[in-house]
PDB file of C-alpha atoms in Angstrom:
ATOM      1  CA  MET O 249      -0.011   0.050   0.149  1.00  0.00           C
ATOM      2  CA  SER O 250       1.305   3.367  -0.992  1.00  0.00           C
ATOM      3  CA  ILE O 251       1.028   6.143   1.558  1.00  0.00           C
ATOM      4  CA  CYS O 252       1.183   9.827   0.533  1.00  0.00           C
ATOM      5  CA  VAL O 253       2.570  12.108   3.414  1.00  0.00           C
ATOM      6  CA  LEU O 254       1.093  15.647   3.418  1.00  0.00           C
ATOM      7  CA  ALA O 255       2.493  18.394   5.755  1.00  0.00           C
ATOM      8  CA  GLN O 256       1.376  21.832   6.404  1.00  0.00           C
ATOM      9  CA  ARG O 257       2.102  24.479   9.085  1.00  0.00           C
ATOM     10  CA  LEU O 258      -0.913  26.138  10.485  1.00  0.00           C
ATOM     11  CA  THR O 259      -0.407  29.802  11.681  1.00  0.00           C
ATOM     12  CA  GLN O 260      -1.996  31.746  14.503  1.00  0.00           C
ATOM     13  CA  GLY O 261      -5.741  32.001  14.197  1.00  0.00           C
ATOM     14  CA  ALA O 262      -6.429  29.093  12.082  1.00  0.00           C
ATOM     15  CA  ASP O 263      -9.185  26.778  13.150  1.00  0.00           C
ATOM     16  CA  LEU O 264      -7.506  23.292  13.364  1.00  0.00           C
ATOM     17  CA  LYS O 265     -10.622  21.372  12.232  1.00  0.00           C
ATOM     18  CA  ALA O 266     -11.413  23.676   9.349  1.00  0.00           C
ATOM     19  CA  ALA O 267      -7.850  23.368   8.128  1.00  0.00           C
ATOM     20  CA  ILE O 268      -7.885  19.602   8.334  1.00  0.00           C
ATOM     21  CA  GLN O 269     -11.236  19.585   6.197  1.00  0.00           C
ATOM     22  CA  ALA O 270      -9.635  21.911   3.778  1.00  0.00           C
ATOM     23  CA  MET O 271      -6.622  19.781   3.417  1.00  0.00           C
ATOM     24  CA  VAL O 272      -8.896  16.816   2.667  1.00  0.00           C
ATOM     25  CA  ARG O 273     -10.828  18.595   0.055  1.00  0.00           C
ATOM     26  CA  GLN O 274      -7.724  20.222  -1.617  1.00  0.00           C
ATOM     27  CA  HIS O 275      -5.867  16.789  -1.831  1.00  0.00           C
ATOM     28  CA  GLY O 276      -8.873  14.714  -2.770  1.00  0.00           C
ATOM     29  CA  ILE O 277      -8.214  12.296   0.140  1.00  0.00           C
ATOM     30  CA  THR O 278     -10.531   9.471   0.117  1.00  0.00           C
ATOM     31  CA  ALA O 279      -8.978   7.450   2.998  1.00  0.00           C
ATOM     32  CA  GLY O 280      -6.650   9.086   5.529  1.00  0.00           C
ATOM     33  CA  SER O 281      -5.320   9.585   8.914  1.00  0.00           C
ATOM     34  CA  LEU O 282      -3.795  12.027  11.143  1.00  0.00           C
ATOM     35  CA  ALA O 283      -0.217  11.156  11.641  1.00  0.00           C
ATOM     36  CA  SER O 284       0.739  14.033  13.956  1.00  0.00           C
ATOM     37  CA  CYS O 285       0.116  17.475  15.046  1.00  0.00           C
ATOM     38  CA  VAL O 286       2.546  19.467  17.329  1.00  0.00           C
ATOM     39  CA  GLY O 287       1.529  22.838  18.447  1.00  0.00           C
ATOM     40  CA  CYS O 288      -0.612  24.945  20.528  1.00  0.00           C
ATOM     41  CA  LEU O 289      -4.204  26.331  20.754  1.00  0.00           C
ATOM     42  CA  THR O 290      -5.678  29.452  22.384  1.00  0.00           C
ATOM     43  CA  THR O 291      -9.211  28.174  22.467  1.00  0.00           C
ATOM     44  CA  ILE O 292     -10.575  24.550  22.523  1.00  0.00           C
ATOM     45  CA  ASN O 293     -13.841  23.263  21.631  1.00  0.00           C
ATOM     46  CA  LEU O 294     -14.237  19.568  22.285  1.00  0.00           C
ATOM     47  CA  ARG O 295     -17.187  17.077  22.201  1.00  0.00           C
ATOM     48  CA  LEU O 296     -17.010  15.108  25.398  1.00  0.00           C
ATOM     49  CA  ALA O 297     -17.615  11.371  25.849  1.00  0.00           C
ATOM     50  CA  GLY O 298     -21.285  10.542  25.421  1.00  0.00           C
ATOM     51  CA  ALA O 299     -21.828  13.241  23.015  1.00  0.00           C
ATOM     52  CA  GLU O 300     -24.087  15.263  25.381  1.00  0.00           C
ATOM     53  CA  ALA O 301     -21.775  18.214  26.324  1.00  0.00           C
ATOM     54  CA  THR O 302     -19.093  20.442  24.914  1.00  0.00           C
ATOM     55  CA  LEU O 303     -15.977  21.844  26.514  1.00  0.00           C
ATOM     56  CA  VAL O 304     -15.055  25.317  25.552  1.00  0.00           C
ATOM     57  CA  ARG O 305     -11.996  26.898  27.488  1.00  0.00           C
ATOM     58  CA  HIS O 306      -9.665  29.614  26.654  1.00  0.00           C
ATOM     59  CA  GLY O 307      -5.791  28.892  26.743  1.00  0.00           C
ATOM     60  CA  PRO O 308      -2.984  28.586  26.204  1.00  0.00           C
ATOM     61  CA  PHE O 309      -2.963  24.760  25.555  1.00  0.00           C
ATOM     62  CA  GLU O 310      -0.396  22.518  24.106  1.00  0.00           C
ATOM     63  CA  ILE O 311      -1.539  19.735  21.622  1.00  0.00           C
ATOM     64  CA  VAL O 312      -0.375  16.433  23.365  1.00  0.00           C
ATOM     65  CA  SER O 313      -2.008  14.117  21.214  1.00  0.00           C
ATOM     66  CA  ILE O 314      -4.281  13.732  18.293  1.00  0.00           C
ATOM     67  CA  MET O 315      -5.660  10.998  16.148  1.00  0.00           C
ATOM     68  CA  GLY O 316      -8.324  10.463  13.329  1.00  0.00           C
ATOM     69  CA  THR O 317      -9.710   9.043  10.535  1.00  0.00           C
ATOM     70  CA  LEU O 318     -10.571  11.106   7.478  1.00  0.00           C
ATOM     71  CA  THR O 319     -13.108  10.490   4.940  1.00  0.00           C
ATOM     72  CA  PRO O 320     -14.401  12.955   2.190  1.00  0.00           C
ATOM     73  CA  ASP O 321     -17.411  13.848   4.023  1.00  0.00           C
ATOM     74  CA  HIS O 322     -16.242  13.502   7.855  1.00  0.00           C
ATOM     75  CA  GLN O 323     -13.286  13.741   9.840  1.00  0.00           C
ATOM     76  CA  HIS O 324     -13.467  11.712  13.154  1.00  0.00           C
ATOM     77  CA  ILE O 325     -10.805  13.223  15.057  1.00  0.00           C
ATOM     78  CA  HIS O 326      -9.890  12.766  19.043  1.00  0.00           C
ATOM     79  CA  ILE O 327      -7.435  15.294  20.474  1.00  0.00           C
ATOM     80  CA  SER O 328      -5.902  15.840  24.022  1.00  0.00           C
ATOM     81  CA  VAL O 329      -4.494  19.026  25.136  1.00  0.00           C
ATOM     82  CA  ALA O 330      -2.674  20.275  28.328  1.00  0.00           C
ATOM     83  CA  ASP O 331      -3.091  23.593  30.092  1.00  0.00           C
ATOM     84  CA  ASP O 332      -0.454  25.645  31.737  1.00  0.00           C
ATOM     85  CA  LYS O 333      -0.768  23.505  35.061  1.00  0.00           C
ATOM     86  CA  GLY O 334      -0.432  20.279  32.973  1.00  0.00           C
ATOM     87  CA  SER O 335      -4.217  19.344  33.445  1.00  0.00           C
ATOM     88  CA  VAL O 336      -5.408  17.465  30.386  1.00  0.00           C
ATOM     89  CA  PHE O 337      -8.400  17.841  28.499  1.00  0.00           C
ATOM     90  CA  GLY O 338      -9.564  15.637  25.558  1.00  0.00           C
ATOM     91  CA  GLY O 339     -12.409  14.703  23.350  1.00  0.00           C
ATOM     92  CA  HIS O 340     -13.730  14.890  19.734  1.00  0.00           C
ATOM     93  CA  LEU O 341     -12.319  17.875  17.777  1.00  0.00           C
ATOM     94  CA  LEU O 342     -14.951  20.511  16.977  1.00  0.00           C
ATOM     95  CA  GLU O 343     -14.776  23.666  14.830  1.00  0.00           C
ATOM     96  CA  GLY O 344     -13.600  26.451  16.846  1.00  0.00           C
ATOM     97  CA  ASN O 345     -10.222  25.026  18.159  1.00  0.00           C
ATOM     98  CA  ILE O 346      -8.011  28.004  17.406  1.00  0.00           C
ATOM     99  CA  VAL O 347      -4.191  27.802  16.717  1.00  0.00           C
ATOM    100  CA  GLY O 348      -1.997  29.722  18.808  1.00  0.00           C
ATOM    101  CA  SER O 349       1.423  30.528  17.703  1.00  0.00           C
ATOM    102  CA  THR O 350       1.758  27.189  15.264  1.00  0.00           C
ATOM    103  CA  ALA O 351       0.436  23.780  14.642  1.00  0.00           C
ATOM    104  CA  GLU O 352       2.612  21.383  12.570  1.00  0.00           C
ATOM    105  CA  LEU O 353       0.225  19.086  10.828  1.00  0.00           C
ATOM    106  CA  ILE O 354       0.975  15.643   9.142  1.00  0.00           C
ATOM    107  CA  ILE O 355      -1.614  13.776   7.230  1.00  0.00           C
ATOM    108  CA  HIS O 356      -1.308  10.377   5.748  1.00  0.00           C
ATOM    109  CA  SER O 357      -3.373   9.460   2.759  1.00  0.00           C
ATOM    110  CA  TYR O 358      -4.217   5.924   1.193  1.00  0.00           C
ATOM    111  CA  SER O 359      -4.703   5.953  -2.438  1.00  0.00           C
ATOM    112  CA  GLN O 360      -5.785   2.108  -2.616  1.00  0.00           C
ATOM    113  CA  LEU O 361      -8.435   2.715  -0.041  1.00  0.00           C
ATOM    114  CA  ARG O 362     -11.838   4.496   0.270  1.00  0.00           C
ATOM    115  CA  PHE O 363     -13.191   5.542   3.823  1.00  0.00           C
ATOM    116  CA  SER O 364     -16.878   6.316   4.317  1.00  0.00           C
ATOM    117  CA  ARG O 365     -19.338   6.366   7.279  1.00  0.00           C
ATOM    118  CA  GLU O 366     -22.561   4.546   7.685  1.00  0.00           C
ATOM    119  CA  PHE O 367     -25.169   4.474  10.453  1.00  0.00           C
ATOM    120  CA  ASP O 368     -24.893   1.449  12.493  1.00  0.00           C
ATOM    121  CA  PRO O 369     -27.972   0.234  14.508  1.00  0.00           C
ATOM    122  CA  ALA O 370     -26.049  -1.653  16.941  1.00  0.00           C
ATOM    123  CA  THR O 371     -23.936   1.444  18.110  1.00  0.00           C
ATOM    124  CA  GLY O 372     -26.280   4.345  17.197  1.00  0.00           C
ATOM    125  CA  TYR O 373     -23.415   6.199  15.369  1.00  0.00           C
ATOM    126  CA  THR O 374     -22.074   6.386  12.114  1.00  0.00           C
ATOM    127  CA  GLU O 375     -19.249   3.951  11.711  1.00  0.00           C
ATOM    128  CA  LEU O 376     -16.230   3.650   9.538  1.00  0.00           C
ATOM    129  CA  LEU O 377     -16.297   1.517   6.279  1.00  0.00           C
ATOM    130  CA  ILE O 378     -13.231   0.685   4.692  1.00  0.00           C
ATOM    131  CA  LYS O 379     -13.225  -0.634   1.016  1.00  0.00           C
ATOM    132  CA  ASN O 380     -10.182  -1.332  -1.337  1.00  0.00           C
ATOM    133  CA  THR O 381     -10.416   0.655  -4.656  1.00  0.00           C
TER     134      THR O 381
END
């Protein structure tokens, strides 16, 4: 399987989720994953476990972990950030996570695969479908 590596440095004020969505569209990614993102955020907006509540806080925050699967129509991304006291917050990345000074983003794209999402009545959520192209 061939992997295409895409890298972009996001600058202050960029919305992290919107920037990832734009890269997926711009590069025609049909199946992708987040390999890395090192940087900081001034605002976080996370959907917490159970999908009932969101957490909005103003920083500074360091990105300590990020992972996700990328489809043309949906990016399922989890992120953990640490505040200036070392407390860690994590959840689903929503729009409104604003880059502080920088975010160094690395995405992997898999040309032989196509990711999509389909509702699964067993879980009650749209779940990942993986097809070979």
